[in-house]
Coordinates of N, CA, C and O in Angstrom, one line a residue:
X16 N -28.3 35.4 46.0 CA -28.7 34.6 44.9 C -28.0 35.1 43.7 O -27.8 36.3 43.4
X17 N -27.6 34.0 42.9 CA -26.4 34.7 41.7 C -27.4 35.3 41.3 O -27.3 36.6 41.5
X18 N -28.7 34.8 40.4 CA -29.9 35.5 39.3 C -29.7 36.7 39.7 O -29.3 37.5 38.9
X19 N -29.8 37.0 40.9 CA -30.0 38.6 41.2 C -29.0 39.9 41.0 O -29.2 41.1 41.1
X20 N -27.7 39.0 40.5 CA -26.6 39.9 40.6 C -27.1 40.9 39.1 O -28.2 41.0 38.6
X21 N -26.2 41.3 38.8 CA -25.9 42.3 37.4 C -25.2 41.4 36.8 O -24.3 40.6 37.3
X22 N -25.7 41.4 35.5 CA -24.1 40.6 34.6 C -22.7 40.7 34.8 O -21.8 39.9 34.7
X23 N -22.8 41.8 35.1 CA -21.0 42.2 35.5 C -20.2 41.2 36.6 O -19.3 40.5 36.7
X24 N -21.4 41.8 37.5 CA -21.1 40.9 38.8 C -20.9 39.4 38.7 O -19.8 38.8 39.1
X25 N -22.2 38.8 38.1 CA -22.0 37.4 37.7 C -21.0 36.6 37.2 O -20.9 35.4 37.3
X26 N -20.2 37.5 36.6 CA -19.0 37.2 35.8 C -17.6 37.3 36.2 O -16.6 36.7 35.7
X27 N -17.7 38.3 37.2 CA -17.2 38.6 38.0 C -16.8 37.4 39.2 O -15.7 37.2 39.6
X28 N -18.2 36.7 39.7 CA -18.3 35.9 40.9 C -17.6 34.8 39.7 O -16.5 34.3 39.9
X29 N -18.1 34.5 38.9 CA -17.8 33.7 37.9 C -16.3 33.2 37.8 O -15.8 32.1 38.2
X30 N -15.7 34.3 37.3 CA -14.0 34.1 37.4 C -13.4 33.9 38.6 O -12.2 33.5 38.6
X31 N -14.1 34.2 39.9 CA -13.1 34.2 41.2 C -13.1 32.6 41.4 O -13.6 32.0 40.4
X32 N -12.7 32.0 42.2 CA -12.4 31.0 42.8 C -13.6 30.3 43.8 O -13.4 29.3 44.4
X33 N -14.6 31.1 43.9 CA -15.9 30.3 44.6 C -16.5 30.1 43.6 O -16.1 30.2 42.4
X34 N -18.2 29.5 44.2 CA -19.2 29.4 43.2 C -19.4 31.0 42.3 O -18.8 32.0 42.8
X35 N -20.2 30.9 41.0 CA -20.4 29.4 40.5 C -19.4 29.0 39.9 O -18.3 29.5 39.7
X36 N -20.1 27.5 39.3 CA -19.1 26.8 38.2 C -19.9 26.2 36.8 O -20.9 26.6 36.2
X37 N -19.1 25.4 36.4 CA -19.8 25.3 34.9 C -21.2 24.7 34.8 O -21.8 24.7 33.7
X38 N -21.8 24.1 36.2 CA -23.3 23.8 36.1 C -24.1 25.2 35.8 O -24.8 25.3 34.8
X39 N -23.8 26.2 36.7 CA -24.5 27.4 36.9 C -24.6 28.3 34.9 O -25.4 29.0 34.2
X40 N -23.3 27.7 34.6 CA -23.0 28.4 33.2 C -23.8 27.6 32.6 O -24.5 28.4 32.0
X41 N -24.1 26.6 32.3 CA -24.8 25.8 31.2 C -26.3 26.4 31.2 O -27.1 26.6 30.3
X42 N -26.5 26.7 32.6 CA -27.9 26.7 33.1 C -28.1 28.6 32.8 O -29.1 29.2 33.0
X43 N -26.9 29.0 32.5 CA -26.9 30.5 32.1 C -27.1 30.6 30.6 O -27.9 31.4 30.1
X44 N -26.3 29.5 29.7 CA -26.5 29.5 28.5 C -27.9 28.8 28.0 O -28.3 28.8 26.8
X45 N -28.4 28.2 28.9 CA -29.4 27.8 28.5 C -31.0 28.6 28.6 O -32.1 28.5 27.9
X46 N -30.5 29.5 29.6 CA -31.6 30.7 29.6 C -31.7 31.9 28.6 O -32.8 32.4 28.3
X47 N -30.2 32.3 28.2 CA -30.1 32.6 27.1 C -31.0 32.7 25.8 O -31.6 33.6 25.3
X48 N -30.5 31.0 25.5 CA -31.5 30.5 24.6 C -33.0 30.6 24.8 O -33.7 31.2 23.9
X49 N -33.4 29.9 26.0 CA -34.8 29.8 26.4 C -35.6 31.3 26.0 O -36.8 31.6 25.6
X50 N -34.2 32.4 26.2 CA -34.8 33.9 26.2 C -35.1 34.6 25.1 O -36.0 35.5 25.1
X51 N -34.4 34.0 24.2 CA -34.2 34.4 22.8 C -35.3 33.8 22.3 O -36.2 34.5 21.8
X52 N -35.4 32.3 22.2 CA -37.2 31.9 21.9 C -38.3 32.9 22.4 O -39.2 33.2 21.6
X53 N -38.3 33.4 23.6 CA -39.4 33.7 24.0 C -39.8 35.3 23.0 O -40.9 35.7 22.6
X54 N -38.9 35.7 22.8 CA -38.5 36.8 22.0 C -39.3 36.9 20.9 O -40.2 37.6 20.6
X55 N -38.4 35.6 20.0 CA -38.8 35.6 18.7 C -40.3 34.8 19.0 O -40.7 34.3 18.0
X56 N -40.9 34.6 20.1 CA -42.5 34.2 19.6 C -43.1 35.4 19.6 O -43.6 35.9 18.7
X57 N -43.0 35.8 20.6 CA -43.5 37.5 21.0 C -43.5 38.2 19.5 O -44.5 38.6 18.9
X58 N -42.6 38.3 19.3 CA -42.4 39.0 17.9 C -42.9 38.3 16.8 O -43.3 39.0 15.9
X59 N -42.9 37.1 16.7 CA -43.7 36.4 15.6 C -45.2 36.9 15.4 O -45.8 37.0 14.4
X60 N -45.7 37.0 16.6 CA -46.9 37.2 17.2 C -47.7 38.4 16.5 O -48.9 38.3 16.2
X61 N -46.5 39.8 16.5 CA -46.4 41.0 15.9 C -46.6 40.4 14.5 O -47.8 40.6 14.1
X62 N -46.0 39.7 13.8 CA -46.0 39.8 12.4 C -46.8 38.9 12.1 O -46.4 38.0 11.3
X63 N -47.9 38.8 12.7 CA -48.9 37.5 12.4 C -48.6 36.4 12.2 O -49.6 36.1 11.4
X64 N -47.8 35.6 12.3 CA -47.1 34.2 12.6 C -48.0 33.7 13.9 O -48.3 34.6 14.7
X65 N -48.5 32.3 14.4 CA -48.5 32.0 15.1 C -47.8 30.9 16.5 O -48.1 29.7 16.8
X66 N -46.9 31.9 17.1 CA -45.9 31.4 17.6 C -46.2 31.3 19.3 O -45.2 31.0 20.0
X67 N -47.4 31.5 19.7 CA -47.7 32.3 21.0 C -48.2 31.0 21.9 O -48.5 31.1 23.0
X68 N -48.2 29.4 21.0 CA -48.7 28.2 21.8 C -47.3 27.9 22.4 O -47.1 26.9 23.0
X69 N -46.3 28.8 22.2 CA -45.1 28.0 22.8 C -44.6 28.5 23.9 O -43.9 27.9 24.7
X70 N -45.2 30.6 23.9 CA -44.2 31.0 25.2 C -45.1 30.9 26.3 O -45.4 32.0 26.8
X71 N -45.6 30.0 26.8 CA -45.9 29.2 28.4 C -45.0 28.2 28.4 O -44.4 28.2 29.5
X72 N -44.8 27.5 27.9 CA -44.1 26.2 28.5 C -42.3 26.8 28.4 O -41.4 26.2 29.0
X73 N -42.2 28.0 27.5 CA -40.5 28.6 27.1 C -40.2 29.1 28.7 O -39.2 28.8 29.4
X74 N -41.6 30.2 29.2 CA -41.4 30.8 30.5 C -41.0 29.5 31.3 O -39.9 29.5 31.8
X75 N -41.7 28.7 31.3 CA -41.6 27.9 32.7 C -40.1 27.1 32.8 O -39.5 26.8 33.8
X76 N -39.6 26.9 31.2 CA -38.2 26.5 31.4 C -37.2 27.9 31.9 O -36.4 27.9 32.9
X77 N -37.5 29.0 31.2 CA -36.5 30.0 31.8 C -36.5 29.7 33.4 O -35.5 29.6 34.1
X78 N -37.6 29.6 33.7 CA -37.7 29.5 35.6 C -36.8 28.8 35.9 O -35.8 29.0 36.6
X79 N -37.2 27.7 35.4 CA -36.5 26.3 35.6 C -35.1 26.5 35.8 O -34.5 26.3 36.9
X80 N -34.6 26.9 34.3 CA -32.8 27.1 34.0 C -32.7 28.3 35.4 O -32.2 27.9 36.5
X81 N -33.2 29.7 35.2 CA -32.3 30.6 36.4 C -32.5 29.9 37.5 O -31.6 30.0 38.4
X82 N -33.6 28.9 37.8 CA -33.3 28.2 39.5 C -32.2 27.4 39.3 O -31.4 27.5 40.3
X83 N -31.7 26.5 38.2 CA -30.6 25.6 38.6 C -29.5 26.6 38.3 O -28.4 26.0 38.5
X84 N -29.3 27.8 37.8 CA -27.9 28.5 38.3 C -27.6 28.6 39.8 O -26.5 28.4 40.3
X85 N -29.2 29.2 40.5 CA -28.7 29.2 42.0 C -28.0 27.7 42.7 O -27.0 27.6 43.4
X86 N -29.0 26.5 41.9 CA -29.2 25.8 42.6 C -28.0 24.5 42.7 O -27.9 23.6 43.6
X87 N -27.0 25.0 41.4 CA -25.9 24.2 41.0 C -24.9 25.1 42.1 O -24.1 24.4 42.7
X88 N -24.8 26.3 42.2 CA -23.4 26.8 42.6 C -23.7 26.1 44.5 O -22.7 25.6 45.0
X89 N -25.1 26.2 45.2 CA -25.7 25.2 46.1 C -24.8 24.3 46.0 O -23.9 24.4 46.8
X90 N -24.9 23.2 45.1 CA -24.6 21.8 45.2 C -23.1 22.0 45.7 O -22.5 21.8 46.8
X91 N -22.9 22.7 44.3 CA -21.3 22.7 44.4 C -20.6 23.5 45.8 O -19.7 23.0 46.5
X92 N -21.2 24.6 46.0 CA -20.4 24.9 47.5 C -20.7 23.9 48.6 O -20.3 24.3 49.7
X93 N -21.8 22.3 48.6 CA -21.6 21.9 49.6 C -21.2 20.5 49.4 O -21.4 19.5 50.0
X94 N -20.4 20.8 47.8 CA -20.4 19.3 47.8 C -18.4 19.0 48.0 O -17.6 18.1 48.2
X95 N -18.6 20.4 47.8 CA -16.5 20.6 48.0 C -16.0 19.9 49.4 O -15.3 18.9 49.5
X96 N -16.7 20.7 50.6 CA -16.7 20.5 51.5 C -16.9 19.2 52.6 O -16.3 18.8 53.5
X97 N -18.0 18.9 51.8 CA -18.8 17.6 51.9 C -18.0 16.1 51.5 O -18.2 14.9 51.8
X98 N -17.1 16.6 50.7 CA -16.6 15.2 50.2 C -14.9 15.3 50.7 O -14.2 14.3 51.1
X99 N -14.6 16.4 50.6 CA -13.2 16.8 51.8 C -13.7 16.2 53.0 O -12.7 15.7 53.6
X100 N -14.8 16.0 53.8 CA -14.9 15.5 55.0 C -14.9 14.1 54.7 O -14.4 13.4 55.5
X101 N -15.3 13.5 53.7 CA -15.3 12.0 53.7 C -14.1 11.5 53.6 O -13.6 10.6 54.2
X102 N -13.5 12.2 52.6 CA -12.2 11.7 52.4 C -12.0 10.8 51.4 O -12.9 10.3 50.8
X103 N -10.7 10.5 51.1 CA -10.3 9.3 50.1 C -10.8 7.7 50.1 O -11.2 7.0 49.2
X104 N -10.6 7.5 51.5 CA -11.1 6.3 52.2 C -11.7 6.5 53.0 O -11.3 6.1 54.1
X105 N -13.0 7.2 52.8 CA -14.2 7.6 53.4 C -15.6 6.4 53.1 O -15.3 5.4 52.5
X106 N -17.0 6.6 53.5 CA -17.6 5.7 53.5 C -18.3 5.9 51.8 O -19.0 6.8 51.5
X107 N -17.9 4.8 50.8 CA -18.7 5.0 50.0 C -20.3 5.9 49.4 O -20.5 6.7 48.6
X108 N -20.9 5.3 50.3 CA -22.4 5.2 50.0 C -22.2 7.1 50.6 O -23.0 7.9 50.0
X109 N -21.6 7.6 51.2 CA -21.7 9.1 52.3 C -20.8 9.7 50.9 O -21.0 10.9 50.6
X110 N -20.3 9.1 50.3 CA -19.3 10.1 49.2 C -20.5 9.5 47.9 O -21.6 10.2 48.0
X111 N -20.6 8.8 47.2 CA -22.0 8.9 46.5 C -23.4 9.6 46.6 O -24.0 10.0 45.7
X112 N -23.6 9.5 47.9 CA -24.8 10.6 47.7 C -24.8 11.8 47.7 O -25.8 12.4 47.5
X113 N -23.3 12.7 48.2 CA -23.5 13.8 47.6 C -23.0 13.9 46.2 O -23.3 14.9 45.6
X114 N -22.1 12.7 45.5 CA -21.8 13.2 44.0 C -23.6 12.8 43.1 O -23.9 13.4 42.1
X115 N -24.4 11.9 43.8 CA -25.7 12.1 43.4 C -26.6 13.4 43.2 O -27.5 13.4 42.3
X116 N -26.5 14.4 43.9 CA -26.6 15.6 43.9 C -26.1 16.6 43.1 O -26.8 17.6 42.8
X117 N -24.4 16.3 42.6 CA -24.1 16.9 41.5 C -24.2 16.4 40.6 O -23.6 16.9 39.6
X118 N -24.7 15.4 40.5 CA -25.0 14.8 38.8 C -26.3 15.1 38.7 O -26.5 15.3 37.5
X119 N -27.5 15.2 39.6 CA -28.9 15.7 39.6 C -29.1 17.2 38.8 O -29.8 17.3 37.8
X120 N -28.3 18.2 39.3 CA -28.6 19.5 38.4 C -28.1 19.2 37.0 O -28.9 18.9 36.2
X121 N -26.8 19.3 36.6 CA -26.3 18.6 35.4 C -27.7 18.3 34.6 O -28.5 19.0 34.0
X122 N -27.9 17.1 34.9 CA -29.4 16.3 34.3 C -30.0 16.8 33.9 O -30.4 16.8 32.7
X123 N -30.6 18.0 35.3 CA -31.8 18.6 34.8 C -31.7 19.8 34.4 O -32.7 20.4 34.6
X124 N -30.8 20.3 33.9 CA -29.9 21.5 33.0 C -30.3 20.9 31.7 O -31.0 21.6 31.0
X125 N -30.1 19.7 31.4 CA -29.7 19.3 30.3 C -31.1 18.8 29.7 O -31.2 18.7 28.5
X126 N -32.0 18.6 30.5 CA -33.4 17.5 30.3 C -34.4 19.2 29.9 O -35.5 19.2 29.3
X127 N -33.7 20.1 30.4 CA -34.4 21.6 30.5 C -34.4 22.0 29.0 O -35.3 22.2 28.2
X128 N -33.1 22.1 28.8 CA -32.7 22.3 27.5 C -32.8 21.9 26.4 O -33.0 22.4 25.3
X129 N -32.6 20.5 27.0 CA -33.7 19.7 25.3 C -34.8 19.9 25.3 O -35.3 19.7 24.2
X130 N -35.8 20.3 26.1 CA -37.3 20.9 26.0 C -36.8 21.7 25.1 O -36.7 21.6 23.9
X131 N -36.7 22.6 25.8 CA -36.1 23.9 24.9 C -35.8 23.9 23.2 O -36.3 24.3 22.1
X132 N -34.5 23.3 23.7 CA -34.0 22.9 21.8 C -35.0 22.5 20.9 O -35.0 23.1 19.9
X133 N -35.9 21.6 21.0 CA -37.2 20.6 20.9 C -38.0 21.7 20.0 O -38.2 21.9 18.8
X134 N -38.4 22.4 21.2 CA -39.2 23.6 21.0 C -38.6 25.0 19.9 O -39.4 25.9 19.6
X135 N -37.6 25.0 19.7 CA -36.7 26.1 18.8 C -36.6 25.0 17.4 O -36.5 25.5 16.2
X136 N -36.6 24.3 17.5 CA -36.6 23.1 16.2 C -38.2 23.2 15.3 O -38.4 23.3 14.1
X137 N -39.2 23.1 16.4 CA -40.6 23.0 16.2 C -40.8 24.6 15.6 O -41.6 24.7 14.7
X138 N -40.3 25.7 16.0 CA -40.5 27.4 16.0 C -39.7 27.8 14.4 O -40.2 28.5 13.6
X139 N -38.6 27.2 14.4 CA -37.7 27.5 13.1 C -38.8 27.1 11.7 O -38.6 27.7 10.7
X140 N -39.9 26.0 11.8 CA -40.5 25.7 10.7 C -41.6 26.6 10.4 O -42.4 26.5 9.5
X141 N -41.4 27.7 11.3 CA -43.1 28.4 11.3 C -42.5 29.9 11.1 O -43.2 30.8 10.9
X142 N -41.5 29.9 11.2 CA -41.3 31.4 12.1 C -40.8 32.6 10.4 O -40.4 32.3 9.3
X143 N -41.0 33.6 10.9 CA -40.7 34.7 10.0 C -38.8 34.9 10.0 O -38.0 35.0 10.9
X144 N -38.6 35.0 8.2 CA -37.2 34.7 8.1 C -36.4 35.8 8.7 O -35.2 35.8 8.7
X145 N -37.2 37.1 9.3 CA -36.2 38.0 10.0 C -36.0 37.4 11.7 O -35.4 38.2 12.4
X146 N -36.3 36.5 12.1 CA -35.9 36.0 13.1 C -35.3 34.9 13.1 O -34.8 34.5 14.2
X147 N -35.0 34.1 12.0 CA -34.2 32.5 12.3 C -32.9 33.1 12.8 O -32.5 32.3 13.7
X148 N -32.2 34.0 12.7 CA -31.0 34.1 13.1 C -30.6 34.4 14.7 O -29.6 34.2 15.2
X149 N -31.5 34.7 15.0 CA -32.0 35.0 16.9 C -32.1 33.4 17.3 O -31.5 33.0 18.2
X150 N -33.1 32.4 16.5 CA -34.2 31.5 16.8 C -32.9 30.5 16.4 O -33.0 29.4 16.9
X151 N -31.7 30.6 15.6 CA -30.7 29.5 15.1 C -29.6 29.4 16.7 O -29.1 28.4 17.3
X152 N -29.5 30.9 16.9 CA -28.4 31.7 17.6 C -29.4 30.9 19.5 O -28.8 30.7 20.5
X153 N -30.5 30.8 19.3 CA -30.9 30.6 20.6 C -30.7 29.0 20.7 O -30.3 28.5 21.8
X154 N -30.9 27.9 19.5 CA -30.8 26.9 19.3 C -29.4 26.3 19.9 O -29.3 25.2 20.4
X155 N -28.4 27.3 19.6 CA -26.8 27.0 19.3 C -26.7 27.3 20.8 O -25.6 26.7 21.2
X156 N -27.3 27.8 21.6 CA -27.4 27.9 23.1 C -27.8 27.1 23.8 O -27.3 26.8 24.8
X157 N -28.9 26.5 23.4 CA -29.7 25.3 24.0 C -28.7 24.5 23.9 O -28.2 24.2 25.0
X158 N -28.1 23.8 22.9 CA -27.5 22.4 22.5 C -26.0 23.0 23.4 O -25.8 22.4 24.5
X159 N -25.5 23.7 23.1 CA -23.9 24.2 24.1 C -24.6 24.0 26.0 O -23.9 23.7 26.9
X160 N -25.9 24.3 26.3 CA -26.0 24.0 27.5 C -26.5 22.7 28.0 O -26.5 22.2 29.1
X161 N -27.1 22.3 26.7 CA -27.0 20.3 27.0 C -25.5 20.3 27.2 O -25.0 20.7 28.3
X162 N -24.8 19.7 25.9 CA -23.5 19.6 26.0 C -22.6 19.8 27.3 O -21.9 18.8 27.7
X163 N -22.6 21.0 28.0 CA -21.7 21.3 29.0 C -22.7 20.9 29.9 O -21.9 20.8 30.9
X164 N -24.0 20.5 30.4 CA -24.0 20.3 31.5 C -23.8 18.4 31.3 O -23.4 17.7 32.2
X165 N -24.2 17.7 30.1 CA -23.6 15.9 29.9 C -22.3 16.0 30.4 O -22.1 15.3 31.4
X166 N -21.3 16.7 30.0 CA -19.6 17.2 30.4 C -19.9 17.1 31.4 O -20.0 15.9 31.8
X167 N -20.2 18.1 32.3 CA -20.6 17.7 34.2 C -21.1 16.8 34.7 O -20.6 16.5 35.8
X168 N -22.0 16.2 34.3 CA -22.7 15.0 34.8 C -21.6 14.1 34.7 O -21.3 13.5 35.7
X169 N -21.0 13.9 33.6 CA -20.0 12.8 33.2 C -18.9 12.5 34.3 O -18.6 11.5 34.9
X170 N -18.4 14.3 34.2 CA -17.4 14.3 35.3 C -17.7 13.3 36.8 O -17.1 12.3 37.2
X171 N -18.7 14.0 37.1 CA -19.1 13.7 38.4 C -19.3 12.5 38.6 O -19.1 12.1 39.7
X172 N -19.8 11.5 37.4 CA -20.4 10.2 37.7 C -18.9 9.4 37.6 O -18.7 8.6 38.5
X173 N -17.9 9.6 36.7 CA -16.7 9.5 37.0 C -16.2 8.9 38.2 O -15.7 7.8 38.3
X174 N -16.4 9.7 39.0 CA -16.2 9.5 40.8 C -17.1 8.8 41.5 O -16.5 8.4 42.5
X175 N -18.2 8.5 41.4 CA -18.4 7.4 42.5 C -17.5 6.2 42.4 O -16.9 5.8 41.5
X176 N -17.8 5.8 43.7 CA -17.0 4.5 44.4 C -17.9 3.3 44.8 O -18.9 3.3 45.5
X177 N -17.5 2.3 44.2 CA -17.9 1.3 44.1 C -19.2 0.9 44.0 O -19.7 0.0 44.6
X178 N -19.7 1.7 43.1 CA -21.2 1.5 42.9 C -21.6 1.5 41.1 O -21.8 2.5 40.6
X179 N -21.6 0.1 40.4 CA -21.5 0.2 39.4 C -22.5 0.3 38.8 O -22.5 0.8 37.6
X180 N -23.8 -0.2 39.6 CA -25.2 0.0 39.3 C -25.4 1.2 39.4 O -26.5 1.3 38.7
X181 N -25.1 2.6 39.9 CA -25.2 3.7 40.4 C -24.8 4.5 38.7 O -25.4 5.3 38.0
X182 N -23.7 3.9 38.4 CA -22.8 4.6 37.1 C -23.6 4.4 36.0 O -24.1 5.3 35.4
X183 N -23.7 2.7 35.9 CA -24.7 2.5 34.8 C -26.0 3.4 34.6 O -26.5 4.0 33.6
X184 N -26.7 3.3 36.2 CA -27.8 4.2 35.9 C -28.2 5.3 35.1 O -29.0 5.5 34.2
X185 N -26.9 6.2 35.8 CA -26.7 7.6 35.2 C -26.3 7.8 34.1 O -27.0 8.7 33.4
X186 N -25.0 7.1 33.4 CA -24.5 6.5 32.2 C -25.8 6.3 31.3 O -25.9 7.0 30.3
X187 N -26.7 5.2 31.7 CA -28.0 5.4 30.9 C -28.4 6.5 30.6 O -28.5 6.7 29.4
X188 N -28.8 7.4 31.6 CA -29.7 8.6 31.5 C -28.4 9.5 30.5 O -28.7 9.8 29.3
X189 N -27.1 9.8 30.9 CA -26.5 10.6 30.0 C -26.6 9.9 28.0 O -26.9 10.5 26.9
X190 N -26.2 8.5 28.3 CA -27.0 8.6 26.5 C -28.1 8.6 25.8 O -28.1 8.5 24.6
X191 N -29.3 8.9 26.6 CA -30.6 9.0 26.0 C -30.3 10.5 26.1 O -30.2 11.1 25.1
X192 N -30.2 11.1 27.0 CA -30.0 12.7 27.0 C -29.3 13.4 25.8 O -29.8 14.3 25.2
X193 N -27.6 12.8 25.4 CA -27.6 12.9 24.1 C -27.8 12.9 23.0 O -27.6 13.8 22.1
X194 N -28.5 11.6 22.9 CA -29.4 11.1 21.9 C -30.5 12.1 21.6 O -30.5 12.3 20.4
X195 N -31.5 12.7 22.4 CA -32.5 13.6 22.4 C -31.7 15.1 22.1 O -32.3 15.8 21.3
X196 N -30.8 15.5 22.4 CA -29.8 16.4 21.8 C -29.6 16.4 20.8 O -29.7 17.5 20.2
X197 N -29.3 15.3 20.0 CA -28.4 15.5 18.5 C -30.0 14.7 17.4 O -30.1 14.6 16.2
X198 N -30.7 14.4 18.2 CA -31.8 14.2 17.0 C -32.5 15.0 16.3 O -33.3 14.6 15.5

């Protein structure tokens, strides 16, 4: 499992030519962030601020984000494979359902992170001014791991075949997702 590696390593697997890829990264930068909130509540906590209604739901996104690192480099090593077998002029609906799978993590990278962001927006109005720069710096993480994982979704949706109801769908879902990003 990547989570488990060392940073070194991760970065290492990172740069080589297998998994992961930029799903796993968004979902790296987004923990980041997630991590750095949890931080500055903890610590708000210390300086009598009360910031401590927010790290349960911050924990459960970190969960969230390190599972879709494992869970994107997943997709992606079976979706390489998986669609080399279908081929160019392969069966539609057999090459859409696995690019449905990589637009599924993307999504939910991205649906994670706007919790997140949401919640570092909501923390920035309360919080003690020796932490906004941790709590700005975690924010600037959240929004860069929306961002890059909309970029992948995009990509991916890109590619289906002949399914326009399928694009639209997703297409839907990626501009409310921005939209909830930049609000």
């Amino acid at each position: 499992m990547l989570v488990d590696l060392s940073i070194k390593d991760f970065f290492s697997k990172m740069s080589s030519k297998d998994v992961p890829g930029g799903g796993s990264g968004a979902a790296l930068v987004g923990t980041t962030g997630v991590s750095l909130l949890i931080m500055a509540a903890e610590m708000a906590q210390q300086e009598g601020y009360n910031l401590n209604t927010y790290i349960s739901e911050l924990q459960k996104l970190q969960q969230a984000l390190l599972q879709y690192i494992d869970e994107d480099a997943k997709v992606l090593s079976n979706a390489l494979p998986a669609l080399t077998a279908v081929g160019p002029d392969g069966n539609s609906d057999e090459w859409n359902g696995v690019l449905e799978k990589a637009v599924a993590v993307p999504i939910n990278i991205a649906t994670a992170s706007i919790k997140a962001l949401s919640i570092a927006q909501e923390m920035l109005k309360n919080a003690p001014h020796i932490l906004i720069c941790d709590m700005t710096f975690a924010a600037i993480s959240c929004h860069s791991s929306i961002q890059g994982a909309i970029l992948l979704a995009n990509l991916n949706i890109s590619l289906f075949r002949d399914n326009q109801d399928l694009v639209e769908k997703y297409n839907q879902q990626i501009i409310e997702l921005n939209d909830k990003a930049n609000d």
